[in-house]
PDB file of C-alpha atoms in Angstrom:
ATOM      1  CA  MET A   1     119.091   2.013 -32.108  1.00 72.00           C
ATOM      2  CA  TYR A   2     120.391  -1.424 -31.162  1.00 80.00           C
ATOM      3  CA  LYS A   3     118.746  -3.187 -28.217  1.00 86.00           C
ATOM      4  CA  CYS A   4     120.263  -6.245 -26.570  1.00 90.00           C
ATOM      5  CA  LYS A   5     118.596  -9.572 -27.217  1.00 90.00           C
ATOM      6  CA  ASN A   6     120.251 -11.211 -24.196  1.00 93.00           C
ATOM      7  CA  PHE A   7     119.733  -8.419 -21.646  1.00 96.00           C
ATOM      8  CA  LYS A   8     116.803  -6.305 -20.503  1.00 97.00           C
ATOM      9  CA  LEU A   9     117.494  -2.619 -19.966  1.00 97.00           C
ATOM     10  CA  TYR A  10     116.828  -2.892 -16.207  1.00 98.00           C
ATOM     11  CA  GLU A  11     119.812  -5.251 -16.054  1.00 98.00           C
ATOM     12  CA  LEU A  12     122.125  -2.605 -17.514  1.00 98.00           C
ATOM     13  CA  LEU A  13     120.888   0.604 -15.830  1.00 98.00           C
ATOM     14  CA  PRO A  14     120.742   1.498 -12.128  1.00 98.00           C
ATOM     15  CA  LYS A  15     117.266   1.679 -10.602  1.00 97.00           C
ATOM     16  CA  GLU A  16     117.665   5.451 -10.187  1.00 96.00           C
ATOM     17  CA  ILE A  17     117.707   5.875 -13.971  1.00 96.00           C
ATOM     18  CA  TYR A  18     115.586   3.010 -15.297  1.00 97.00           C
ATOM     19  CA  LYS A  19     112.083   4.034 -16.415  1.00 95.00           C
ATOM     20  CA  ASP A  20     110.983   1.373 -18.910  1.00 93.00           C
ATOM     21  CA  GLU A  21     112.349  -0.861 -21.666  1.00 90.00           C
ATOM     22  CA  GLU A  22     112.395   1.992 -24.208  1.00 90.00           C
ATOM     23  CA  TYR A  23     114.028   4.908 -22.361  1.00 92.00           C
ATOM     24  CA  GLY A  24     117.750   4.577 -21.700  1.00 95.00           C
ATOM     25  CA  TRP A  25     119.174   2.399 -24.457  1.00 96.00           C
ATOM     26  CA  GLU A  26     120.849   5.514 -25.861  1.00 96.00           C
ATOM     27  CA  LEU A  27     122.952   5.772 -22.674  1.00 97.00           C
ATOM     28  CA  LEU A  28     124.807   2.625 -23.704  1.00 97.00           C
ATOM     29  CA  ASP A  29     127.414   2.525 -26.444  1.00 97.00           C
ATOM     30  CA  GLU A  30     126.299   0.583 -29.532  1.00 97.00           C
ATOM     31  CA  LYS A  31     129.556  -1.408 -29.556  1.00 97.00           C
ATOM     32  CA  LEU A  32     128.964  -2.461 -25.945  1.00 98.00           C
ATOM     33  CA  LYS A  33     125.417  -3.663 -26.607  1.00 97.00           C
ATOM     34  CA  ILE A  34     126.542  -5.711 -29.605  1.00 97.00           C
ATOM     35  CA  THR A  35     129.587  -7.088 -27.783  1.00 98.00           C
ATOM     36  CA  ILE A  36     127.799  -8.261 -24.625  1.00 98.00           C
ATOM     37  CA  ASN A  37     125.244 -10.113 -26.748  1.00 96.00           C
ATOM     38  CA  ILE A  38     128.048 -11.912 -28.561  1.00 97.00           C
ATOM     39  CA  VAL A  39     129.885 -12.618 -25.281  1.00 98.00           C
ATOM     40  CA  ARG A  40     126.700 -14.155 -23.857  1.00 98.00           C
ATOM     41  CA  ASP A  41     126.448 -16.387 -26.920  1.00 97.00           C
ATOM     42  CA  ILE A  42     130.145 -17.350 -26.678  1.00 98.00           C
ATOM     43  CA  LEU A  43     129.878 -18.255 -23.002  1.00 98.00           C
ATOM     44  CA  GLY A  44     126.558 -20.078 -23.273  1.00 97.00           C
ATOM     45  CA  VAL A  45     125.623 -19.392 -19.652  1.00 98.00           C
ATOM     46  CA  PRO A  46     123.289 -16.868 -18.019  1.00 97.00           C
ATOM     47  CA  LEU A  47     125.032 -13.602 -17.137  1.00 98.00           C
ATOM     48  CA  ILE A  48     124.064 -11.112 -14.445  1.00 98.00           C
ATOM     49  CA  CYS A  49     124.861  -7.409 -14.599  1.00 98.00           C
ATOM     50  CA  ASN A  50     122.495  -5.562 -12.243  1.00 98.00           C
ATOM     51  CA  ASN A  51     119.967  -7.570 -10.238  1.00 98.00           C
ATOM     52  CA  TRP A  52     118.222  -4.793  -8.279  1.00 98.00           C
ATOM     53  CA  TYR A  53     115.031  -5.451 -10.292  1.00 98.00           C
ATOM     54  CA  TRP A  54     114.649  -8.772  -8.449  1.00 97.00           C
ATOM     55  CA  GLY A  55     115.639  -7.347  -5.064  1.00 98.00           C
ATOM     56  CA  GLY A  56     119.373  -8.020  -5.401  1.00 97.00           C
ATOM     57  CA  SER A  57     122.221  -5.728  -4.380  1.00 97.00           C
ATOM     58  CA  ARG A  58     123.867  -5.198  -7.804  1.00 98.00           C
ATOM     59  CA  ASN A  59     122.921  -1.707  -9.034  1.00 98.00           C
ATOM     60  CA  TRP A  60     126.075  -0.089 -10.426  1.00 98.00           C
ATOM     61  CA  CYS A  61     127.501  -2.878 -12.605  1.00 98.00           C
ATOM     62  CA  GLY A  62     126.398  -1.426 -15.935  1.00 98.00           C
ATOM     63  CA  TYR A  63     125.882   2.218 -16.795  1.00 98.00           C
ATOM     64  CA  ARG A  64     126.874   4.705 -14.088  1.00 98.00           C
ATOM     65  CA  PRO A  65     125.945   8.391 -14.226  1.00 96.00           C
ATOM     66  CA  ILE A  66     128.858  10.830 -14.226  1.00 95.00           C
ATOM     67  CA  ASP A  67     128.212  11.808 -10.588  1.00 94.00           C
ATOM     68  CA  CYS A  68     128.274   8.175  -9.382  1.00 94.00           C
ATOM     69  CA  LYS A  69     130.791   7.660  -6.561  1.00 93.00           C
ATOM     70  CA  ILE A  70     131.405   4.009  -7.522  1.00 93.00           C
ATOM     71  CA  GLY A  71     134.523   3.286  -9.575  1.00 88.00           C
ATOM     72  CA  ALA A  72     137.036   5.572 -11.233  1.00 89.00           C
ATOM     73  CA  LYS A  73     136.179   9.168 -12.047  1.00 89.00           C
ATOM     74  CA  MET A  74     136.518   8.608 -15.801  1.00 90.00           C
ATOM     75  CA  SER A  75     135.343   4.986 -15.786  1.00 94.00           C
ATOM     76  CA  ALA A  76     134.116   3.459 -19.036  1.00 97.00           C
ATOM     77  CA  HIS A  77     130.918   2.656 -17.108  1.00 98.00           C
ATOM     78  CA  LYS A  78     130.215   6.405 -16.982  1.00 97.00           C
ATOM     79  CA  LYS A  79     130.487   6.581 -20.769  1.00 97.00           C
ATOM     80  CA  GLY A  80     128.140   3.621 -21.259  1.00 98.00           C
ATOM     81  CA  MET A  81     131.092   1.601 -22.542  1.00 98.00           C
ATOM     82  CA  ALA A  82     131.535  -1.102 -19.862  1.00 98.00           C
ATOM     83  CA  VAL A  83     129.700  -3.664 -17.748  1.00 98.00           C
ATOM     84  CA  ASP A  84     130.676  -5.973 -14.905  1.00 98.00           C
ATOM     85  CA  LEU A  85     129.102  -9.399 -15.261  1.00 98.00           C
ATOM     86  CA  ILE A  86     128.901 -12.488 -13.071  1.00 98.00           C
ATOM     87  CA  SER A  87     127.517 -15.960 -13.610  1.00 98.00           C
ATOM     88  CA  THR A  88     126.359 -18.651 -11.225  1.00 97.00           C
ATOM     89  CA  LYS A  89     127.436 -21.239 -13.821  1.00 98.00           C
ATOM     90  CA  MET A  90     131.013 -20.140 -14.631  1.00 98.00           C
ATOM     91  CA  SER A  91     133.815 -18.364 -12.781  1.00 97.00           C
ATOM     92  CA  ALA A  92     135.081 -14.997 -13.989  1.00 97.00           C
ATOM     93  CA  HIS A  93     138.457 -16.617 -14.682  1.00 96.00           C
ATOM     94  CA  ASP A  94     136.864 -19.280 -16.889  1.00 98.00           C
ATOM     95  CA  MET A  95     134.716 -16.670 -18.643  1.00 98.00           C
ATOM     96  CA  ARG A  96     137.813 -14.621 -19.509  1.00 97.00           C
ATOM     97  CA  GLU A  97     139.617 -17.718 -20.787  1.00 97.00           C
ATOM     98  CA  LYS A  98     136.682 -18.753 -22.985  1.00 98.00           C
ATOM     99  CA  ILE A  99     136.376 -15.244 -24.415  1.00 98.00           C
ATOM    100  CA  LYS A 100     140.105 -15.208 -25.192  1.00 98.00           C
ATOM    101  CA  ALA A 101     139.784 -18.596 -26.900  1.00 98.00           C
ATOM    102  CA  ASN A 102     136.959 -17.188 -29.052  1.00 98.00           C
ATOM    103  CA  LYS A 103     138.305 -13.680 -29.623  1.00 98.00           C
ATOM    104  CA  ASP A 104     137.891 -14.036 -33.389  1.00 97.00           C
ATOM    105  CA  LYS A 105     134.106 -13.886 -32.832  1.00 98.00           C
ATOM    106  CA  LEU A 106     134.336 -10.430 -31.220  1.00 98.00           C
ATOM    107  CA  PRO A 107     133.472  -7.572 -33.574  1.00 96.00           C
ATOM    108  CA  TYR A 108     135.406  -4.951 -31.583  1.00 97.00           C
ATOM    109  CA  ASN A 109     138.528  -4.710 -29.455  1.00 98.00           C
ATOM    110  CA  ILE A 110     137.671  -5.070 -25.775  1.00 98.00           C
ATOM    111  CA  ARG A 111     139.227  -4.530 -22.375  1.00 97.00           C
ATOM    112  CA  LEU A 112     139.029  -7.209 -19.679  1.00 97.00           C
ATOM    113  CA  GLU A 113     139.891  -6.353 -16.085  1.00 95.00           C
ATOM    114  CA  LYS A 114     142.020  -9.156 -14.666  1.00 93.00           C
ATOM    115  CA  TRP A 115     143.292  -7.951 -11.282  1.00 90.00           C
ATOM    116  CA  ASP A 116     141.602  -5.695  -8.733  1.00 82.00           C
ATOM    117  CA  SER A 117     143.298  -2.857  -6.832  1.00 82.00           C
ATOM    118  CA  ASN A 118     144.445  -5.329  -4.142  1.00 87.00           C
ATOM    119  CA  GLY A 119     146.239  -7.565  -6.643  1.00 87.00           C
ATOM    120  CA  ASN A 120     143.596 -10.306  -6.593  1.00 91.00           C
ATOM    121  CA  GLU A 121     142.101 -11.808  -9.712  1.00 94.00           C
ATOM    122  CA  THR A 122     138.667 -10.243 -10.191  1.00 94.00           C
ATOM    123  CA  THR A 123     135.597 -12.301  -9.371  1.00 95.00           C
ATOM    124  CA  TRP A 124     133.574 -10.469 -12.013  1.00 96.00           C
ATOM    125  CA  LEU A 125     133.895 -10.108 -15.770  1.00 97.00           C
ATOM    126  CA  HIS A 126     134.541  -6.480 -16.687  1.00 97.00           C
ATOM    127  CA  ILE A 127     134.032  -5.933 -20.411  1.00 98.00           C
ATOM    128  CA  GLY A 128     134.804  -2.528 -21.849  1.00 98.00           C
ATOM    129  CA  VAL A 129     134.715  -1.367 -25.452  1.00 98.00           C
ATOM    130  CA  ASP A 130     136.930   1.632 -24.715  1.00 96.00           C
ATOM    131  CA  SER A 131     140.232   0.003 -25.707  1.00 92.00           C
ATOM    132  CA  LYS A 132     142.829   2.369 -27.153  1.00 91.00           C
ATOM    133  CA  LYS A 133     145.129  -0.505 -28.135  1.00 93.00           C
ATOM    134  CA  ASP A 134     145.094  -2.212 -31.496  1.00 94.00           C
ATOM    135  CA  ILE A 135     144.665  -5.688 -30.028  1.00 96.00           C
ATOM    136  CA  LYS A 136     141.490  -7.742 -29.788  1.00 97.00           C
ATOM    137  CA  ILE A 137     141.700  -8.224 -25.993  1.00 97.00           C
ATOM    138  CA  ASP A 138     143.495  -5.805 -23.687  1.00 96.00           C
ATOM    139  CA  GLU A 139     143.748  -7.219 -20.166  1.00 94.00           C
ATOM    140  CA  PHE A 140     144.301  -4.560 -17.525  1.00 93.00           C
ATOM    141  CA  ASN A 141     144.636  -4.185 -13.780  1.00 89.00           C
ATOM    142  CA  ALA A 142     142.471  -1.856 -11.720  1.00 82.00           C
TER     143      ALA A 142
END
């Protein structure tokens, strides 16, 4: 089972599910774990998924259990196939642009959320490995 070198499990699971650094990796899709490590290397900046472990408010930005009320009913998060990331060093817009410029380094096709449900450019980097399209990067709107 693949474990992320750039993320601890408590960064990817909500506090309600996290037990330790061994239990829970299987909840996350292998393609997602590989992809977010590569994205972190491409961007070259620290990335934050969940920060509840340090007392922060981000708890549902990685894996979400099927009964989670956050997000869409059939969200890729609930399949362990998506994360929402932020950085204090780079805007979400700039992260998306850098990923697109380095798409040849991605091992799998990905989905990037560009616009939120209000028509505003997202302030987070949603990466999903649930793309049904045969293109390296599928940008979508919430």
